[in-house]
PDB file of N, CA and C in Angstrom:
ATOM      1  N   MET A   1       1.285 -10.008  -3.439  1.00 59.00           N
ATOM      2  CA  MET A   1       0.669  -8.896  -4.061  1.00 59.00           C
ATOM      3  C   MET A   1       1.781  -8.272  -5.018  1.00 59.00           C
ATOM      4  N   ASP A   2       1.676  -8.160  -6.228  1.00 94.00           N
ATOM      5  CA  ASP A   2       2.586  -7.348  -7.014  1.00 94.00           C
ATOM      6  C   ASP A   2       2.829  -5.812  -6.575  1.00 94.00           C
ATOM      7  N   HIS A   3       3.781  -5.268  -6.894  1.00 96.00           N
ATOM      8  CA  HIS A   3       4.027  -3.864  -6.334  1.00 96.00           C
ATOM      9  C   HIS A   3       3.225  -3.021  -7.071  1.00 96.00           C
ATOM     10  N   TYR A   4       2.768  -3.090  -8.265  1.00 96.00           N
ATOM     11  CA  TYR A   4       1.954  -2.118  -8.924  1.00 96.00           C
ATOM     12  C   TYR A   4       0.650  -2.076  -8.227  1.00 96.00           C
ATOM     13  N   ARG A   5       0.083  -3.334  -7.903  1.00 96.00           N
ATOM     14  CA  ARG A   5      -1.258  -3.133  -7.302  1.00 96.00           C
ATOM     15  C   ARG A   5      -1.073  -2.643  -5.891  1.00 96.00           C
ATOM     16  N   GLN A   6      -0.110  -3.168  -5.282  1.00 97.00           N
ATOM     17  CA  GLN A   6       0.209  -2.484  -3.903  1.00 97.00           C
ATOM     18  C   GLN A   6       0.160  -0.882  -3.834  1.00 97.00           C
ATOM     19  N   LEU A   7       0.896  -0.429  -4.836  1.00 97.00           N
ATOM     20  CA  LEU A   7       1.069   0.962  -4.907  1.00 97.00           C
ATOM     21  C   LEU A   7      -0.321   1.491  -5.150  1.00 97.00           C
ATOM     22  N   ALA A   8      -0.880   1.044  -6.065  1.00 97.00           N
ATOM     23  CA  ALA A   8      -2.258   1.585  -6.428  1.00 97.00           C
ATOM     24  C   ALA A   8      -3.137   1.672  -5.106  1.00 97.00           C
ATOM     25  N   GLY A   9      -3.081   0.490  -4.411  1.00 96.00           N
ATOM     26  CA  GLY A   9      -4.038   0.527  -3.170  1.00 96.00           C
ATOM     27  C   GLY A   9      -3.616   1.531  -2.122  1.00 96.00           C
ATOM     28  N   ILE A  10      -2.315   1.822  -1.948  1.00 97.00           N
ATOM     29  CA  ILE A  10      -1.903   2.688  -0.928  1.00 97.00           C
ATOM     30  C   ILE A  10      -2.158   4.157  -1.589  1.00 97.00           C
ATOM     31  N   ALA A  11      -2.065   4.598  -2.569  1.00 97.00           N
ATOM     32  CA  ALA A  11      -2.327   5.603  -3.109  1.00 97.00           C
ATOM     33  C   ALA A  11      -3.788   6.108  -3.356  1.00 97.00           C
ATOM     34  N   LEU A  12      -4.579   5.146  -3.648  1.00 96.00           N
ATOM     35  CA  LEU A  12      -6.162   5.354  -3.634  1.00 96.00           C
ATOM     36  C   LEU A  12      -6.476   5.617  -2.287  1.00 96.00           C
ATOM     37  N   ALA A  13      -5.908   4.897  -1.168  1.00 96.00           N
ATOM     38  CA  ALA A  13      -6.568   4.812   0.212  1.00 96.00           C
ATOM     39  C   ALA A  13      -6.047   6.267   0.717  1.00 96.00           C
ATOM     40  N   GLN A  14      -5.241   7.010   0.075  1.00 96.00           N
ATOM     41  CA  GLN A  14      -4.863   8.420   0.711  1.00 96.00           C
ATOM     42  C   GLN A  14      -5.864   9.644   0.067  1.00 96.00           C
ATOM     43  N   CYS A  15      -6.619   9.085  -0.805  1.00 96.00           N
ATOM     44  CA  CYS A  15      -7.475  10.207  -1.607  1.00 96.00           C
ATOM     45  C   CYS A  15      -8.969   9.754  -1.485  1.00 96.00           C
ATOM     46  N   PRO A  16      -9.855  10.921  -1.725  1.00 94.00           N
ATOM     47  CA  PRO A  16     -11.231  10.684  -1.613  1.00 94.00           C
ATOM     48  C   PRO A  16     -11.773   9.351  -2.725  1.00 94.00           C
ATOM     49  N   PRO A  17     -12.623   8.591  -2.248  1.00 93.00           N
ATOM     50  CA  PRO A  17     -12.897   7.708  -3.178  1.00 93.00           C
ATOM     51  C   PRO A  17     -13.692   8.099  -4.438  1.00 93.00           C
ATOM     52  N   GLY A  18     -13.514   7.201  -5.506  1.00 93.00           N
ATOM     53  CA  GLY A  18     -14.173   7.848  -6.864  1.00 93.00           C
ATOM     54  C   GLY A  18     -13.567   8.787  -7.859  1.00 93.00           C
ATOM     55  N   HIS A  19     -12.012   8.909  -7.488  1.00 95.00           N
ATOM     56  CA  HIS A  19     -11.285   9.802  -8.502  1.00 95.00           C
ATOM     57  C   HIS A  19     -10.268   9.192  -9.029  1.00 95.00           C
ATOM     58  N   ASP A  20      -9.714   9.660 -10.059  1.00 97.00           N
ATOM     59  CA  ASP A  20      -8.428   9.373 -10.732  1.00 97.00           C
ATOM     60  C   ASP A  20      -7.374   9.827  -9.778  1.00 97.00           C
ATOM     61  N   VAL A  21      -6.307   9.168  -9.860  1.00 97.00           N
ATOM     62  CA  VAL A  21      -5.164   9.504  -8.535  1.00 97.00           C
ATOM     63  C   VAL A  21      -3.826   9.381  -9.706  1.00 97.00           C
ATOM     64  N   LYS A  22      -3.164  10.613  -9.325  1.00 98.00           N
ATOM     65  CA  LYS A  22      -1.690  10.497  -9.883  1.00 98.00           C
ATOM     66  C   LYS A  22      -0.678  10.813  -9.066  1.00 98.00           C
ATOM     67  N   LEU A  23       0.183   9.964  -8.999  1.00 98.00           N
ATOM     68  CA  LEU A  23       1.308   9.986  -8.086  1.00 98.00           C
ATOM     69  C   LEU A  23       2.736  10.327  -8.941  1.00 98.00           C
ATOM     70  N   ALA A  24       3.353  11.452  -8.865  1.00 98.00           N
ATOM     71  CA  ALA A  24       4.539  11.739  -9.486  1.00 98.00           C
ATOM     72  C   ALA A  24       5.628  11.758  -8.542  1.00 98.00           C
ATOM     73  N   ALA A  25       6.808  11.176  -8.858  1.00 98.00           N
ATOM     74  CA  ALA A  25       7.894  10.876  -8.088  1.00 98.00           C
ATOM     75  C   ALA A  25       9.008  10.878  -8.665  1.00 98.00           C
ATOM     76  N   GLU A  26      10.211  11.360  -8.095  1.00 97.00           N
ATOM     77  CA  GLU A  26      11.429  11.361  -8.476  1.00 97.00           C
ATOM     78  C   GLU A  26      12.301  10.575  -7.258  1.00 97.00           C
ATOM     79  N   LEU A  27      13.069   9.766  -7.943  1.00 95.00           N
ATOM     80  CA  LEU A  27      13.811   8.853  -6.993  1.00 95.00           C
ATOM     81  C   LEU A  27      15.291   8.817  -7.132  1.00 95.00           C
ATOM     82  N   ASP A  28      16.087   8.541  -6.201  1.00 88.00           N
ATOM     83  CA  ASP A  28      17.470   8.371  -6.208  1.00 88.00           C
ATOM     84  C   ASP A  28      17.733   7.096  -5.146  1.00 88.00           C
ATOM     85  N   ASP A  29      18.841   6.651  -5.121  1.00 79.00           N
ATOM     86  CA  ASP A  29      19.092   5.472  -4.158  1.00 79.00           C
ATOM     87  C   ASP A  29      18.735   5.989  -2.712  1.00 79.00           C
ATOM     88  N   GLY A  30      17.678   5.411  -2.317  1.00 79.00           N
ATOM     89  CA  GLY A  30      17.297   5.536  -0.773  1.00 79.00           C
ATOM     90  C   GLY A  30      16.484   6.768  -0.485  1.00 79.00           C
ATOM     91  N   TYR A  31      16.135   7.546  -1.593  1.00 85.00           N
ATOM     92  CA  TYR A  31      15.489   8.658  -1.536  1.00 85.00           C
ATOM     93  C   TYR A  31      14.249   8.976  -2.432  1.00 85.00           C
ATOM     94  N   SER A  32      13.086   9.445  -2.347  1.00 92.00           N
ATOM     95  CA  SER A  32      12.239   9.726  -3.101  1.00 92.00           C
ATOM     96  C   SER A  32      11.474  11.121  -2.719  1.00 92.00           C
ATOM     97  N   GLU A  33      10.979  11.911  -3.726  1.00 96.00           N
ATOM     98  CA  GLU A  33      10.186  12.874  -3.607  1.00 96.00           C
ATOM     99  C   GLU A  33       8.732  12.534  -4.136  1.00 96.00           C
ATOM    100  N   LEU A  34       7.845  12.629  -3.416  1.00 97.00           N
ATOM    101  CA  LEU A  34       6.430  12.231  -3.867  1.00 97.00           C
ATOM    102  C   LEU A  34       5.453  13.412  -3.894  1.00 97.00           C
ATOM    103  N   ASP A  35       4.892  13.490  -5.068  1.00 98.00           N
ATOM    104  CA  ASP A  35       3.564  14.253  -5.188  1.00 98.00           C
ATOM    105  C   ASP A  35       2.356  13.491  -5.688  1.00 98.00           C
ATOM    106  N   LEU A  36       1.365  13.433  -4.635  1.00 98.00           N
ATOM    107  CA  LEU A  36       0.014  12.735  -4.706  1.00 98.00           C
ATOM    108  C   LEU A  36      -1.017  13.862  -5.091  1.00 98.00           C
ATOM    109  N   ARG A  37      -1.864  13.375  -6.073  1.00 98.00           N
ATOM    110  CA  ARG A  37      -2.926  14.387  -6.311  1.00 98.00           C
ATOM    111  C   ARG A  37      -4.102  13.429  -7.057  1.00 98.00           C
ATOM    112  N   TYR A  38      -5.091  13.980  -6.832  1.00 97.00           N
ATOM    113  CA  TYR A  38      -6.434  13.170  -7.424  1.00 97.00           C
ATOM    114  C   TYR A  38      -7.237  14.423  -8.279  1.00 97.00           C
ATOM    115  N   ARG A  39      -7.940  13.956  -9.210  1.00 95.00           N
ATOM    116  CA  ARG A  39      -8.801  14.755 -10.204  1.00 95.00           C
ATOM    117  C   ARG A  39     -10.181  14.582  -9.494  1.00 95.00           C
ATOM    118  N   ARG A  40     -10.437  16.006  -9.507  1.00 92.00           N
ATOM    119  CA  ARG A  40     -12.111  16.458  -9.060  1.00 92.00           C
ATOM    120  C   ARG A  40     -12.398  17.302 -10.366  1.00 92.00           C
ATOM    121  N   GLY A  41     -13.352  16.775 -11.006  1.00 90.00           N
ATOM    122  CA  GLY A  41     -13.709  17.365 -12.398  1.00 90.00           C
ATOM    123  C   GLY A  41     -12.327  17.836 -13.284  1.00 90.00           C
ATOM    124  N   GLU A  42     -12.181  18.848 -13.518  1.00 92.00           N
ATOM    125  CA  GLU A  42     -11.241  19.344 -14.380  1.00 92.00           C
ATOM    126  C   GLU A  42     -10.064  19.790 -13.385  1.00 92.00           C
ATOM    127  N   GLU A  43     -10.005  19.797 -12.024  1.00 95.00           N
ATOM    128  CA  GLU A  43      -8.990  20.257 -11.233  1.00 95.00           C
ATOM    129  C   GLU A  43      -8.311  19.243 -10.502  1.00 95.00           C
ATOM    130  N   GLU A  44      -6.827  19.283 -10.639  1.00 96.00           N
ATOM    131  CA  GLU A  44      -6.144  18.303  -9.717  1.00 96.00           C
ATOM    132  C   GLU A  44      -5.987  18.795  -8.401  1.00 96.00           C
ATOM    133  N   VAL A  45      -6.190  18.035  -7.457  1.00 97.00           N
ATOM    134  CA  VAL A  45      -6.214  18.504  -5.948  1.00 97.00           C
ATOM    135  C   VAL A  45      -4.869  17.612  -5.394  1.00 97.00           C
ATOM    136  N   ARG A  46      -3.915  18.496  -4.719  1.00 97.00           N
ATOM    137  CA  ARG A  46      -2.721  17.893  -4.234  1.00 97.00           C
ATOM    138  C   ARG A  46      -3.073  17.270  -2.725  1.00 97.00           C
ATOM    139  N   VAL A  47      -2.642  16.149  -2.446  1.00 97.00           N
ATOM    140  CA  VAL A  47      -2.946  15.487  -1.324  1.00 97.00           C
ATOM    141  C   VAL A  47      -1.631  15.678  -0.325  1.00 97.00           C
ATOM    142  N   THR A  48      -2.181  16.201   0.917  1.00 94.00           N
ATOM    143  CA  THR A  48      -1.162  16.586   1.842  1.00 94.00           C
ATOM    144  C   THR A  48      -1.573  15.924   3.192  1.00 94.00           C
ATOM    145  N   GLY A  49      -0.553  15.722   4.067  1.00 91.00           N
ATOM    146  CA  GLY A  49      -0.846  15.324   5.275  1.00 91.00           C
ATOM    147  C   GLY A  49      -1.120  13.906   5.453  1.00 91.00           C
ATOM    148  N   TYR A  50      -0.811  13.125   4.547  1.00 89.00           N
ATOM    149  CA  TYR A  50      -1.177  11.467   4.616  1.00 89.00           C
ATOM    150  C   TYR A  50       0.080  11.143   5.452  1.00 89.00           C
ATOM    151  N   ALA A  51       0.067   9.753   6.164  1.00 91.00           N
ATOM    152  CA  ALA A  51       0.761   9.386   6.983  1.00 91.00           C
ATOM    153  C   ALA A  51       2.120   8.948   6.515  1.00 91.00           C
ATOM    154  N   ALA A  52       3.264   9.182   7.300  1.00 93.00           N
ATOM    155  CA  ALA A  52       4.529   8.858   6.895  1.00 93.00           C
ATOM    156  C   ALA A  52       4.732   7.481   6.405  1.00 93.00           C
ATOM    157  N   GLU A  53       3.871   6.499   7.111  1.00 95.00           N
ATOM    158  CA  GLU A  53       3.909   5.156   6.866  1.00 95.00           C
ATOM    159  C   GLU A  53       3.544   4.741   5.326  1.00 95.00           C
ATOM    160  N   ALA A  54       2.261   5.546   4.813  1.00 97.00           N
ATOM    161  CA  ALA A  54       1.927   5.538   3.464  1.00 97.00           C
ATOM    162  C   ALA A  54       3.020   5.867   2.482  1.00 97.00           C
ATOM    163  N   SER A  55       3.613   7.177   2.781  1.00 95.00           N
ATOM    164  CA  SER A  55       4.759   7.764   2.028  1.00 95.00           C
ATOM    165  C   SER A  55       5.885   6.722   1.926  1.00 95.00           C
ATOM    166  N   PHE A  56       6.167   6.067   3.081  1.00 95.00           N
ATOM    167  CA  PHE A  56       7.372   5.180   3.072  1.00 95.00           C
ATOM    168  C   PHE A  56       6.880   3.872   2.240  1.00 95.00           C
ATOM    169  N   ALA A  57       5.694   3.314   2.384  1.00 97.00           N
ATOM    170  CA  ALA A  57       5.516   2.155   1.509  1.00 97.00           C
ATOM    171  C   ALA A  57       5.254   2.616   0.058  1.00 97.00           C
ATOM    172  N   MET A  58       4.785   3.813  -0.425  1.00 97.00           N
ATOM    173  CA  MET A  58       4.624   3.944  -1.576  1.00 97.00           C
ATOM    174  C   MET A  58       6.333   4.184  -2.318  1.00 97.00           C
ATOM    175  N   HIS A  59       7.218   4.807  -1.268  1.00 96.00           N
ATOM    176  CA  HIS A  59       8.503   4.813  -2.034  1.00 96.00           C
ATOM    177  C   HIS A  59       9.064   3.401  -2.066  1.00 96.00           C
ATOM    178  N   LEU A  60       8.976   2.332  -1.210  1.00 95.00           N
ATOM    179  CA  LEU A  60       9.517   1.082  -1.230  1.00 95.00           C
ATOM    180  C   LEU A  60       8.747   0.403  -2.589  1.00 95.00           C
ATOM    181  N   CYS A  61       7.463   0.462  -2.537  1.00 97.00           N
ATOM    182  CA  CYS A  61       6.929  -0.040  -3.987  1.00 97.00           C
ATOM    183  C   CYS A  61       7.633   0.438  -5.220  1.00 97.00           C
ATOM    184  N   LEU A  62       7.811   1.906  -5.370  1.00 96.00           N
ATOM    185  CA  LEU A  62       8.359   2.489  -6.478  1.00 96.00           C
ATOM    186  C   LEU A  62      10.134   1.873  -6.633  1.00 96.00           C
ATOM    187  N   GLU A  63      10.546   1.813  -5.472  1.00 95.00           N
ATOM    188  CA  GLU A  63      11.911   1.196  -5.561  1.00 95.00           C
ATOM    189  C   GLU A  63      11.982  -0.199  -6.046  1.00 95.00           C
ATOM    190  N   ALA A  64      11.046  -0.959  -5.603  1.00 95.00           N
ATOM    191  CA  ALA A  64      10.853  -2.203  -6.183  1.00 95.00           C
ATOM    192  C   ALA A  64      10.539  -2.316  -7.533  1.00 95.00           C
ATOM    193  N   ILE A  65       9.897  -1.684  -8.035  1.00 95.00           N
ATOM    194  CA  ILE A  65       9.338  -1.614  -9.507  1.00 95.00           C
ATOM    195  C   ILE A  65      10.510  -0.933 -10.216  1.00 95.00           C
ATOM    196  N   ARG A  66      11.303  -0.149  -9.826  1.00 94.00           N
ATOM    197  CA  ARG A  66      12.400   0.503 -10.503  1.00 94.00           C
ATOM    198  C   ARG A  66      13.505  -0.569 -10.574  1.00 94.00           C
ATOM    199  N   GLU A  67      13.824  -1.459  -9.595  1.00 92.00           N
ATOM    200  CA  GLU A  67      14.862  -2.418  -9.518  1.00 92.00           C
ATOM    201  C   GLU A  67      14.361  -3.633 -10.633  1.00 92.00           C
ATOM    202  N   GLU A  68      13.005  -3.976 -10.576  1.00 92.00           N
ATOM    203  CA  GLU A  68      12.728  -4.878 -11.515  1.00 92.00           C
ATOM    204  C   GLU A  68      12.797  -4.494 -12.954  1.00 92.00           C
ATOM    205  N   MET A  69      12.495  -3.352 -13.202  1.00 91.00           N
ATOM    206  CA  MET A  69      12.755  -2.700 -14.630  1.00 91.00           C
ATOM    207  C   MET A  69      14.075  -2.632 -15.103  1.00 91.00           C
ATOM    208  N   ALA A  70      14.950  -2.265 -13.984  1.00 92.00           N
ATOM    209  CA  ALA A  70      16.573  -1.999 -14.210  1.00 92.00           C
ATOM    210  C   ALA A  70      17.089  -3.472 -14.626  1.00 92.00           C
ATOM    211  N   GLY A  71      16.477  -4.504 -13.879  1.00 87.00           N
ATOM    212  CA  GLY A  71      17.110  -5.978 -14.289  1.00 87.00           C
ATOM    213  C   GLY A  71      16.852  -6.199 -15.536  1.00 87.00           C
ATOM    214  N   ARG A  72      15.775  -5.813 -16.267  1.00 69.00           N
ATOM    215  CA  ARG A  72      15.640  -6.174 -17.751  1.00 69.00           C
ATOM    216  C   ARG A  72      16.381  -5.313 -18.502  1.00 69.00           C
ATOM    217  N   SER A  73      16.434  -3.988 -18.094  1.00 76.00           N
ATOM    218  CA  SER A  73      17.115  -2.874 -19.211  1.00 76.00           C
ATOM    219  C   SER A  73      18.431  -2.509 -18.985  1.00 76.00           C
ATOM    220  N   GLY A  74      18.834  -2.674 -17.515  1.00 83.00           N
ATOM    221  CA  GLY A  74      20.180  -2.361 -17.104  1.00 83.00           C
ATOM    222  C   GLY A  74      20.316  -0.774 -16.756  1.00 83.00           C
ATOM    223  N   GLN A  75      19.073  -0.090 -16.832  1.00 91.00           N
ATOM    224  CA  GLN A  75      19.021   1.287 -16.362  1.00 91.00           C
ATOM    225  C   GLN A  75      17.859   1.499 -15.560  1.00 91.00           C
ATOM    226  N   LYS A  76      18.313   2.526 -14.518  1.00 93.00           N
ATOM    227  CA  LYS A  76      17.248   2.814 -13.418  1.00 93.00           C
ATOM    228  C   LYS A  76      16.744   4.045 -14.072  1.00 93.00           C
ATOM    229  N   TRP A  77      15.352   4.181 -14.060  1.00 94.00           N
ATOM    230  CA  TRP A  77      14.560   5.454 -14.096  1.00 94.00           C
ATOM    231  C   TRP A  77      14.803   6.293 -12.984  1.00 94.00           C
ATOM    232  N   SER A  78      14.719   7.797 -13.207  1.00 96.00           N
ATOM    233  CA  SER A  78      14.792   8.674 -11.915  1.00 96.00           C
ATOM    234  C   SER A  78      13.623   9.267 -11.772  1.00 96.00           C
ATOM    235  N   ARG A  79      12.599   9.561 -12.671  1.00 97.00           N
ATOM    236  CA  ARG A  79      11.440  10.222 -12.398  1.00 97.00           C
ATOM    237  C   ARG A  79      10.127   9.023 -12.999  1.00 97.00           C
ATOM    238  N   CYS A  80       8.974   9.272 -12.389  1.00 98.00           N
ATOM    239  CA  CYS A  80       7.904   8.607 -13.011  1.00 98.00           C
ATOM    240  C   CYS A  80       6.313   9.200 -12.618  1.00 98.00           C
ATOM    241  N   VAL A  81       5.457   8.827 -13.252  1.00 98.00           N
ATOM    242  CA  VAL A  81       4.263   9.251 -13.064  1.00 98.00           C
ATOM    243  C   VAL A  81       3.320   7.958 -13.015  1.00 98.00           C
ATOM    244  N   PHE A  82       2.844   7.630 -11.784  1.00 98.00           N
ATOM    245  CA  PHE A  82       1.820   6.547 -11.742  1.00 98.00           C
ATOM    246  C   PHE A  82       0.461   7.037 -11.829  1.00 98.00           C
ATOM    247  N   ARG A  83      -0.334   6.697 -12.435  1.00 98.00           N
ATOM    248  CA  ARG A  83      -1.777   6.929 -12.587  1.00 98.00           C
ATOM    249  C   ARG A  83      -2.599   5.818 -12.276  1.00 98.00           C
ATOM    250  N   VAL A  84      -3.619   5.984 -11.466  1.00 97.00           N
ATOM    251  CA  VAL A  84      -4.619   4.802 -11.032  1.00 97.00           C
ATOM    252  C   VAL A  84      -6.058   5.569 -11.459  1.00 97.00           C
ATOM    253  N   PHE A  85      -6.700   4.833 -12.276  1.00 95.00           N
ATOM    254  CA  PHE A  85      -8.017   5.288 -12.763  1.00 95.00           C
ATOM    255  C   PHE A  85      -9.125   4.771 -12.046  1.00 95.00           C
ATOM    256  N   ARG A  86     -10.437   5.441 -12.087  1.00 90.00           N
ATOM    257  CA  ARG A  86     -11.311   4.894 -11.193  1.00 90.00           C
ATOM    258  C   ARG A  86     -11.808   3.531 -11.742  1.00 90.00           C
ATOM    259  N   ASP A  87     -11.692   3.000 -12.703  1.00 90.00           N
ATOM    260  CA  ASP A  87     -12.037   1.649 -13.040  1.00 90.00           C
ATOM    261  C   ASP A  87     -11.006   0.713 -12.783  1.00 90.00           C
ATOM    262  N   GLY A  88     -10.064   1.132 -12.074  1.00 87.00           N
ATOM    263  CA  GLY A  88      -9.030   0.063 -11.478  1.00 87.00           C
ATOM    264  C   GLY A  88      -7.796  -0.201 -12.237  1.00 87.00           C
ATOM    265  N   THR A  89      -7.744   0.413 -13.372  1.00 94.00           N
ATOM    266  CA  THR A  89      -6.469   0.161 -14.311  1.00 94.00           C
ATOM    267  C   THR A  89      -5.587   1.358 -13.879  1.00 94.00           C
ATOM    268  N   PHE A  90      -4.332   1.067 -14.281  1.00 95.00           N
ATOM    269  CA  PHE A  90      -3.269   1.985 -13.890  1.00 95.00           C
ATOM    270  C   PHE A  90      -2.232   2.124 -15.094  1.00 95.00           C
ATOM    271  N   LYS A  91      -1.321   3.181 -14.953  1.00 97.00           N
ATOM    272  CA  LYS A  91      -0.545   3.343 -16.066  1.00 97.00           C
ATOM    273  C   LYS A  91       0.763   3.989 -15.311  1.00 97.00           C
ATOM    274  N   LEU A  92       2.073   3.375 -15.730  1.00 97.00           N
ATOM    275  CA  LEU A  92       3.327   3.985 -15.370  1.00 97.00           C
ATOM    276  C   LEU A  92       4.074   4.666 -16.295  1.00 97.00           C
ATOM    277  N   ASP A  93       4.396   5.682 -16.363  1.00 98.00           N
ATOM    278  CA  ASP A  93       5.342   6.483 -17.105  1.00 98.00           C
ATOM    279  C   ASP A  93       6.710   6.829 -16.763  1.00 98.00           C
ATOM    280  N   VAL A  94       7.717   6.514 -17.204  1.00 96.00           N
ATOM    281  CA  VAL A  94       8.854   6.739 -16.555  1.00 96.00           C
ATOM    282  C   VAL A  94      10.090   7.586 -17.439  1.00 96.00           C
ATOM    283  N   GLU A  95      10.829   8.188 -16.748  1.00 96.00           N
ATOM    284  CA  GLU A  95      12.123   9.032 -17.368  1.00 96.00           C
ATOM    285  C   GLU A  95      13.149   8.714 -16.865  1.00 96.00           C
ATOM    286  N   TYR A  96      14.163   8.541 -17.856  1.00 92.00           N
ATOM    287  CA  TYR A  96      15.577   8.184 -17.405  1.00 92.00           C
ATOM    288  C   TYR A  96      16.583   9.306 -17.313  1.00 92.00           C
TER     289      TYR A  96
END
């Protein structure tokens, strides 16, 4: 399974079904800070208390995606926003 789909599945599993999901992350080598939210109407709700295993799995997926992208461009991004939409599509925005 590719890392994008794996990340989408993990993030969605931490949120109530039927909502758009947003994962904001800041990464450094071996470290990440994650902020997972879902959209309920016009409100973004922060997800707290999810399992450490889910957090670590999302970190590993993001690191793998970052490494794959760095292989092409030679640069590693440090921040990203990964969005998963109710229709199953997803989008990744990165900052260097």
